[in-house]
Short mmCIF file of C-alpha atoms in Angstrom, two decimals:
data_model
loop_
_atom_site.label_atom_id
_atom_site.label_comp_id
_atom_site.label_asym_id
_atom_site.label_seq_id
_atom_site.Cartn_x
_atom_site.Cartn_y
_atom_site.Cartn_z
CA MET A 1 -19.28 15.17 -6.56
CA PRO A 2 -16.30 14.13 -4.44
CA THR A 3 -17.12 12.29 -1.23
CA GLN A 4 -16.08 13.38 2.22
CA ILE A 5 -14.77 10.32 4.04
CA ILE A 6 -12.79 9.20 7.01
CA ALA A 7 -9.62 7.20 6.13
CA GLY A 8 -6.97 5.28 8.07
CA VAL A 9 -3.90 7.18 6.91
CA SER A 10 -0.48 5.69 7.42
CA GLU A 11 2.65 7.79 7.11
CA SER A 12 6.15 6.47 6.53
CA GLY A 13 5.80 3.28 8.52
CA GLY A 14 3.48 4.75 11.31
CA PRO A 15 0.25 3.12 12.33
CA PRO A 16 -2.99 4.28 10.60
CA VAL A 17 -4.59 7.30 11.95
CA LEU A 18 -8.26 8.21 11.19
CA THR A 19 -8.15 11.39 9.19
CA PRO A 20 -10.81 13.31 7.13
CA ALA A 21 -10.16 12.94 3.45
CA ILE A 22 -11.85 13.47 0.08
CA LEU A 23 -12.49 10.58 -2.29
CA ASP A 24 -12.65 11.52 -5.97
CA ASP A 25 -15.62 10.77 -8.17
CA PRO A 26 -15.53 7.32 -10.07
CA MET A 27 -13.90 7.30 -13.44
CA PRO A 28 -15.88 5.35 -16.18
CA ASP A 29 -14.88 1.84 -14.99
CA GLU A 30 -14.96 2.59 -11.21
CA MET A 31 -17.44 2.48 -8.40
CA VAL A 32 -17.59 4.02 -4.96
CA ILE A 33 -18.61 1.61 -2.19
CA LYS A 34 -19.46 2.23 1.35
CA LEU A 35 -17.51 -0.19 3.52
CA GLY A 36 -19.25 -2.55 5.92
CA ALA A 37 -16.18 -4.51 6.94
CA VAL A 38 -12.51 -4.54 6.03
CA GLY A 39 -9.96 -7.34 6.65
CA ILE A 40 -6.38 -6.71 7.54
CA CYS A 41 -3.71 -8.66 5.81
CA HIS A 42 0.00 -8.90 6.53
CA THR A 43 0.60 -7.25 3.16
CA ASP A 44 -1.00 -4.09 4.59
CA ILE A 45 1.57 -4.07 7.39
CA GLY A 46 4.49 -5.01 5.23
CA ILE A 47 4.02 -2.39 2.54
CA SER A 48 3.17 0.21 5.15
CA GLN A 49 6.58 -0.26 6.73
CA TRP A 50 8.63 0.84 3.83
CA ARG A 51 6.41 3.14 1.79
CA GLN A 52 7.16 6.82 2.36
CA GLY A 53 4.61 9.52 2.60
CA LYS A 54 0.83 9.39 3.33
CA SER A 55 -0.99 6.30 2.19
CA VAL A 56 -4.23 4.45 2.69
CA PHE A 57 -3.99 0.77 2.60
CA GLY A 58 -6.63 -2.04 2.85
CA HIS A 59 -7.45 -4.60 0.30
CA GLU A 60 -10.14 -6.90 1.75
CA GLY A 61 -13.19 -4.60 1.73
CA ALA A 62 -16.82 -5.60 1.58
CA GLY A 63 -19.67 -3.19 1.42
CA THR A 64 -22.38 -1.52 -0.71
CA VAL A 65 -22.12 0.22 -4.07
CA VAL A 66 -23.23 3.83 -3.74
CA SER A 67 -22.37 5.25 -7.14
CA ILE A 68 -20.99 3.97 -10.40
CA GLY A 69 -18.96 5.33 -13.48
CA ASP A 70 -20.53 5.66 -16.90
CA ASP A 71 -19.16 2.47 -18.33
CA VAL A 72 -20.12 0.22 -15.47
CA THR A 73 -22.95 -2.24 -16.50
CA GLN A 74 -22.57 -5.32 -14.06
CA PHE A 75 -23.32 -3.37 -10.93
CA THR A 76 -25.85 -0.95 -9.73
CA PRO A 77 -26.10 1.17 -6.50
CA GLY A 78 -27.25 -0.95 -3.66
CA ASP A 79 -25.40 -4.10 -4.71
CA ARG A 80 -23.52 -5.82 -1.99
CA VAL A 81 -19.92 -6.61 -3.00
CA VAL A 82 -16.62 -7.87 -1.90
CA GLY A 83 -13.43 -6.32 -3.33
CA THR A 84 -10.33 -8.14 -4.39
CA PHE A 85 -7.08 -7.54 -6.29
CA GLY A 86 -6.82 -5.24 -9.23
CA PHE A 87 -6.03 -6.28 -12.89
CA CYS A 88 -6.19 -4.72 -16.26
CA GLY A 89 -8.62 -7.12 -17.88
CA THR A 90 -7.00 -6.89 -21.27
CA CYS A 91 -3.47 -8.38 -21.14
CA PRO A 92 -2.87 -11.96 -22.39
CA ASN A 93 -3.00 -13.35 -18.79
CA CYS A 94 -6.18 -11.43 -17.95
CA THR A 95 -7.95 -12.62 -21.20
CA HIS A 96 -6.81 -16.30 -20.43
CA ASP A 97 -8.19 -16.62 -16.95
CA ARG A 98 -5.04 -15.70 -15.12
CA PRO A 99 -5.74 -12.16 -13.80
CA ALA A 100 -3.73 -12.60 -10.61
CA TYR A 101 -0.71 -12.67 -12.93
CA CYS A 102 -1.77 -9.62 -14.86
CA PHE A 103 1.09 -8.06 -16.84
CA ASP A 104 0.22 -4.77 -15.02
CA HIS A 105 -0.01 -6.29 -11.58
CA VAL A 106 2.38 -3.95 -9.90
CA ALA A 107 0.76 -0.80 -11.09
CA GLN A 108 -2.74 -2.04 -10.64
CA ASN A 109 -2.12 -3.06 -7.01
CA PHE A 110 0.72 -1.01 -5.79
CA ASP A 111 1.63 2.01 -7.83
CA GLY A 112 -1.77 3.19 -9.13
CA VAL A 113 -3.02 3.78 -12.60
CA ARG A 114 -5.07 6.97 -12.50
CA PRO A 115 -3.95 10.11 -14.29
CA PRO A 116 -1.77 12.34 -12.08
CA ASP A 117 -4.40 15.09 -12.18
CA ARG A 118 -7.03 12.63 -10.82
CA PRO A 119 -5.76 11.26 -7.53
CA SER A 120 -8.19 9.07 -5.86
CA LEU A 121 -7.64 10.53 -2.39
CA THR A 122 -6.69 13.96 -1.04
CA LEU A 123 -6.64 15.75 2.23
CA PRO A 124 -9.05 18.69 2.61
CA GLY A 125 -6.18 21.17 1.89
CA GLY A 126 -5.41 19.48 -1.46
CA GLU A 127 -2.50 17.19 -0.45
CA THR A 128 -2.50 13.94 -2.36
CA ILE A 129 -2.63 10.75 -0.36
CA ALA A 130 -1.39 7.45 -2.07
CA GLY A 131 -4.54 5.40 -2.80
CA GLU A 132 -5.55 2.84 -5.26
CA PHE A 133 -3.95 0.07 -3.10
CA PHE A 134 -5.18 -3.11 -4.83
CA ARG A 135 -7.62 -0.79 -6.54
CA GLN A 136 -9.31 -0.36 -3.24
CA SER A 137 -7.55 1.57 -0.36
CA CYS A 138 -10.40 0.41 1.73
CA PHE A 139 -9.22 1.42 5.25
CA ALA A 140 -11.83 4.10 4.95
CA THR A 141 -15.51 4.65 5.24
CA HIS A 142 -15.86 4.68 1.45
CA ALA A 143 -13.49 3.54 -1.36
CA LEU A 144 -13.07 3.56 -5.10
CA VAL A 145 -13.02 0.10 -6.75
CA THR A 146 -13.28 -1.11 -10.35
CA ASP A 147 -16.02 -3.16 -12.00
CA ARG A 148 -13.40 -5.85 -12.47
CA ASN A 149 -12.14 -6.33 -8.90
CA CYS A 150 -15.54 -6.64 -7.21
CA VAL A 151 -17.86 -9.69 -6.81
CA LYS A 152 -21.50 -9.60 -5.83
CA LEU A 153 -22.36 -11.14 -2.53
CA PRO A 154 -25.44 -13.12 -1.55
CA GLU A 155 -27.86 -11.20 0.55
CA ASP A 156 -27.42 -13.57 3.46
CA MET A 157 -23.61 -13.24 3.47
CA SER A 158 -22.43 -10.77 6.18
CA PHE A 159 -19.76 -8.19 5.32
CA VAL A 160 -17.65 -9.37 8.19
CA ALA A 161 -17.49 -12.87 6.91
CA ALA A 162 -17.11 -11.76 3.30
CA ALA A 163 -14.15 -9.37 3.73
CA PRO A 164 -11.28 -11.89 3.95
CA LEU A 165 -12.30 -13.65 0.78
CA GLY A 166 -10.79 -10.79 -1.29
CA CYS A 167 -7.26 -11.85 -0.43
CA GLY A 168 -6.29 -14.12 2.62
CA VAL A 169 -8.85 -16.85 2.11
CA GLN A 170 -8.61 -16.73 -1.63
CA THR A 171 -4.91 -16.97 -1.55
CA GLY A 172 -4.57 -19.91 0.71
CA ALA A 173 -7.44 -21.94 -0.76
CA GLY A 174 -6.50 -20.99 -4.33
CA ALA A 175 -2.95 -22.10 -3.78
CA VAL A 176 -4.21 -25.62 -3.20
CA VAL A 177 -7.14 -25.62 -5.67
CA ASN A 178 -5.66 -23.66 -8.46
CA ASN A 179 -1.84 -23.26 -8.15
CA PHE A 180 -1.33 -26.91 -7.13
CA ALA A 181 -4.43 -28.30 -8.78
CA ALA A 182 -4.20 -30.77 -5.80
CA GLU A 183 -5.56 -34.21 -6.04
CA ALA A 184 -7.31 -36.31 -3.40
CA GLY A 185 -5.05 -38.76 -1.63
CA ARG A 186 -1.98 -36.60 -2.21
CA PRO A 187 0.01 -35.27 0.85
CA LEU A 188 -0.09 -31.55 1.51
CA LEU A 189 2.26 -29.46 3.80
CA VAL A 190 1.40 -26.08 5.06
CA ILE A 191 4.01 -23.98 6.81
CA GLY A 192 2.55 -21.12 8.75
CA CYS A 193 -1.00 -21.34 10.22
CA GLY A 194 -2.18 -17.76 9.78
CA ALA A 195 -5.19 -16.88 7.61
CA VAL A 196 -3.53 -18.01 4.30
CA GLY A 197 -2.18 -21.16 5.67
CA LEU A 198 -5.36 -22.27 7.48
CA SER A 199 -7.31 -21.52 4.38
CA ALA A 200 -4.93 -23.89 2.49
CA VAL A 201 -5.50 -26.54 5.26
CA MET A 202 -9.26 -26.23 4.78
CA ALA A 203 -9.13 -26.40 1.01
CA GLY A 204 -6.93 -29.44 1.27
CA ALA A 205 -9.45 -31.14 3.45
CA ILE A 206 -12.30 -30.29 0.90
CA ILE A 207 -10.24 -31.87 -1.86
CA GLY A 208 -9.20 -34.85 0.17
CA CYS A 209 -5.45 -34.40 0.45
CA SER A 210 -3.95 -36.92 2.77
CA PRO A 211 -2.14 -36.54 4.99
CA ILE A 212 -2.34 -32.76 5.58
CA ILE A 213 0.61 -31.69 7.71
CA ALA A 214 0.47 -28.30 9.26
CA VAL A 215 3.54 -26.61 10.86
CA ASP A 216 3.45 -23.46 13.18
CA LEU A 217 5.35 -22.15 16.19
CA ILE A 218 2.19 -21.26 18.09
CA PRO A 219 0.46 -24.27 19.93
CA GLU A 220 -3.08 -22.74 19.66
CA ARG A 221 -2.68 -22.40 15.86
CA ARG A 222 -1.56 -26.02 15.62
CA GLU A 223 -4.66 -27.07 17.50
CA LEU A 224 -6.80 -24.87 15.18
CA ALA A 225 -5.17 -26.54 12.17
CA LEU A 226 -6.06 -29.91 13.39
CA SER A 227 -9.70 -28.83 14.01
CA MET A 228 -9.85 -27.58 10.44
CA GLY A 229 -8.72 -30.74 8.68
CA ALA A 230 -4.99 -31.29 9.35
CA HIS A 231 -3.96 -34.79 10.21
CA HIS A 232 -0.80 -33.77 11.84
CA ALA A 233 0.32 -30.39 13.40
CA LEU A 234 4.14 -30.00 14.06
CA ASP A 235 6.10 -27.44 16.06
CA GLY A 236 8.17 -25.43 13.66
CA ALA A 237 10.93 -25.24 16.11
CA GLN A 238 11.49 -28.97 16.30
CA SER A 239 14.71 -30.58 14.94
CA ASP A 240 14.73 -32.76 11.81
CA LEU A 241 11.36 -31.25 10.73
CA ALA A 242 11.65 -32.20 7.10
CA ALA A 243 12.59 -35.86 8.04
CA THR A 244 9.48 -36.06 10.27
CA ILE A 245 7.25 -34.75 7.50
CA ARG A 246 8.82 -37.25 5.03
CA ASP A 247 8.06 -40.05 7.48
CA LEU A 248 4.50 -38.98 8.12
CA SER A 249 3.85 -38.71 4.32
CA GLN A 250 5.52 -41.95 3.51
CA GLY A 251 8.40 -40.48 1.49
CA GLY A 252 7.58 -36.80 1.09
CA VAL A 253 4.69 -34.55 0.21
CA SER A 254 3.35 -33.70 -3.24
CA TYR A 255 2.60 -30.02 -2.33
CA ALA A 256 4.25 -27.71 0.17
CA LEU A 257 2.95 -24.18 0.80
CA ASP A 258 5.31 -21.88 2.59
CA CYS A 259 3.34 -19.13 4.20
CA ALA A 260 6.06 -18.13 6.67
CA GLY A 261 8.57 -16.64 4.19
CA THR A 262 11.98 -17.36 5.73
CA GLN A 263 14.93 -19.06 4.25
CA ALA A 264 14.67 -21.82 6.73
CA THR A 265 10.94 -22.54 6.11
CA TYR A 266 11.64 -22.45 2.27
CA GLU A 267 14.29 -25.01 2.67
CA THR A 268 12.14 -27.16 4.85
CA ALA A 269 9.23 -27.06 2.39
CA LEU A 270 11.67 -28.16 -0.42
CA ALA A 271 13.27 -30.84 1.64
CA ALA A 272 9.91 -32.31 2.42
CA LEU A 273 8.85 -32.85 -1.14
CA HIS A 274 8.96 -36.16 -2.85
CA PRO A 275 10.42 -36.27 -6.39
CA GLY A 276 8.18 -34.29 -8.70
CA GLY A 277 6.60 -32.36 -5.81
CA VAL A 278 5.77 -28.69 -5.96
CA CYS A 279 6.66 -25.84 -3.46
CA GLY A 280 4.38 -22.76 -3.45
CA VAL A 281 5.83 -19.54 -2.00
CA VAL A 282 3.37 -16.93 -0.79
CA THR A 283 5.94 -14.39 0.33
CA LEU A 284 9.59 -14.03 -0.56
CA PRO A 285 11.96 -16.00 1.62
CA GLY A 286 13.96 -13.43 3.64
CA GLY A 287 11.87 -10.52 2.49
CA PHE A 288 12.45 -7.91 -0.23
CA GLY A 289 16.03 -7.44 -1.18
CA GLU A 290 17.30 -10.51 0.48
CA PRO A 291 19.02 -13.28 -1.67
CA VAL A 292 16.93 -16.44 -2.03
CA MET A 293 19.09 -19.45 -1.76
CA HIS A 294 17.84 -22.64 -3.25
CA PRO A 295 19.29 -25.75 -1.60
CA GLY A 296 20.17 -27.00 -5.14
CA GLY A 297 21.48 -30.44 -6.03
CA MET A 298 18.98 -33.19 -6.58
CA THR A 299 16.24 -31.15 -4.80
CA PHE A 300 16.46 -28.55 -7.60
CA LEU A 301 16.42 -31.13 -10.36
CA ASN A 302 13.47 -33.17 -8.91
CA THR A 303 11.13 -30.53 -7.64
CA SER A 304 9.69 -27.15 -8.75
CA THR A 305 8.91 -23.91 -6.92
CA ILE A 306 6.13 -21.53 -7.93
CA GLY A 307 5.20 -18.00 -6.72
CA VAL A 308 1.59 -17.97 -5.47
CA ILE A 309 -0.18 -14.67 -6.18
CA GLU A 310 -3.83 -14.45 -4.96
CA GLY A 311 -4.25 -18.26 -5.27
CA ASP A 312 -4.20 -17.87 -9.26
CA SER A 313 -7.90 -16.88 -8.75
CA VAL A 314 -10.46 -15.73 -11.24
CA PRO A 315 -12.48 -13.90 -8.62
CA GLY A 316 -15.79 -13.85 -10.43
CA SER A 317 -15.89 -17.66 -10.34
CA PHE A 318 -13.59 -18.63 -7.47
CA ILE A 319 -15.02 -16.36 -4.79
CA PRO A 320 -18.61 -17.69 -5.37
CA TRP A 321 -17.11 -21.19 -5.06
CA LEU A 322 -15.46 -20.22 -1.70
CA ILE A 323 -18.84 -18.72 -0.53
CA ASP A 324 -20.58 -22.05 -1.50
CA GLN A 325 -18.05 -24.06 0.51
CA TYR A 326 -18.40 -21.65 3.45
CA GLN A 327 -22.22 -21.86 3.52
CA ALA A 328 -22.00 -25.62 3.25
CA GLY A 329 -19.86 -25.69 6.40
CA LYS A 330 -16.77 -26.96 4.64
CA LEU A 331 -14.73 -23.81 4.85
CA PRO A 332 -15.35 -22.25 8.31
CA PHE A 333 -12.87 -19.32 7.84
CA ASP A 334 -15.03 -17.23 10.02
CA ARG A 335 -13.48 -18.95 12.99
CA LEU A 336 -10.30 -17.01 12.23
CA ILE A 337 -11.84 -13.60 12.42
CA LYS A 338 -11.49 -11.23 15.33
CA GLN A 339 -13.61 -8.05 15.02
CA TYR A 340 -12.47 -4.58 15.79
CA SER A 341 -14.12 -1.16 15.50
CA PHE A 342 -12.75 0.99 12.73
CA ALA A 343 -11.74 3.42 15.42
CA ASP A 344 -9.34 0.70 16.72
CA ILE A 345 -7.50 0.16 13.46
CA ALA A 346 -4.13 0.86 15.02
CA THR A 347 -4.71 -1.85 17.68
CA ALA A 348 -5.86 -4.32 15.15
CA PHE A 349 -2.64 -3.71 13.13
CA ASP A 350 -0.56 -4.28 16.27
CA ASP A 351 -2.50 -7.48 17.19
CA LEU A 352 -1.90 -8.98 13.81
CA ALA A 353 1.82 -8.06 13.68
CA LYS A 354 2.27 -9.66 17.09
CA GLY A 355 0.21 -12.78 16.53
CA ARG A 356 -2.60 -11.91 18.84
CA ALA A 357 -5.10 -12.14 15.94
CA ILE A 358 -5.18 -14.40 12.84
CA LYS A 359 -7.59 -12.24 10.77
CA PRO A 360 -8.62 -8.86 12.09
CA VAL A 361 -11.64 -7.52 10.54
CA LEU A 362 -12.68 -3.80 10.97
CA ILE A 363 -16.37 -3.04 11.35
CA PHE A 364 -18.02 0.30 10.70
CA ASP A 365 -20.70 1.78 12.97
#
């Protein structure tokens, strides 16, 4: 029987508004979870700015399974889970441990894959709301997920701490551990010390990258990076930034992760690499629709650029590894969290957009 819920509904770029809605019953591979906590990511803000119509975003949900579809065998009602990105589970990338690069990634995470006559979310009057965002749309009291994009949580792991694992922490740490396959003793550059960038800094420290160089415009975030394992923290506004990074790393860095997503930061990341180095891009330089200009020349011939999606994670194994590191005190990403009541979702959105919070997490009463 469909579930009566409260959802944070965004409309055509506006802030989320708490609205009564109806959540459909789970299809065979789906589950309904009752949310305990939900992280807010810049992707939620970015997509909400250009998507038209009514939508429910949210893709860092943690909660309790309350019902399951007929084909679900790995989970039972009462299980504590964290949700992550959607993937089909059957394409060549999914079956070869690269689900973040699922052939059906756009549909699974942005467009939706349910039949037109089975929308996941509707208003009480019958109007369809766009759901299935990252197979979650978890800015709500309850959400539909699949048996593929959930991972069980230890009983002693709080939902508040677990929520950011589904995207932000996984992306930053996974960029270093999986995309770069970083090695101890190799220099790492991280541009942008938000949740993704600081997770990359912490992962680099776990691996033993050296030196780890963090770059951000905000002094407090640079201090935070130093406390989380960075050896140097530079002001992104300083002149000759790439030259300074090359000097600190004795000729250039092996790995550069651009979490800021501008043409200038992309060029700085490339210019800071030594020959054979790798630049990872978390978000498109310049944004959607803008031309990405590679500096070219010898930089292009001697280095490579990769797109980082969800840290190339296999969630069923990587999220438990992240939890192990967190519980061992090596990945204290909970220091990034600022808690908000679900009723204050619009404030949390605004605080993240304006840099007043690094990782807002909504909690449910």
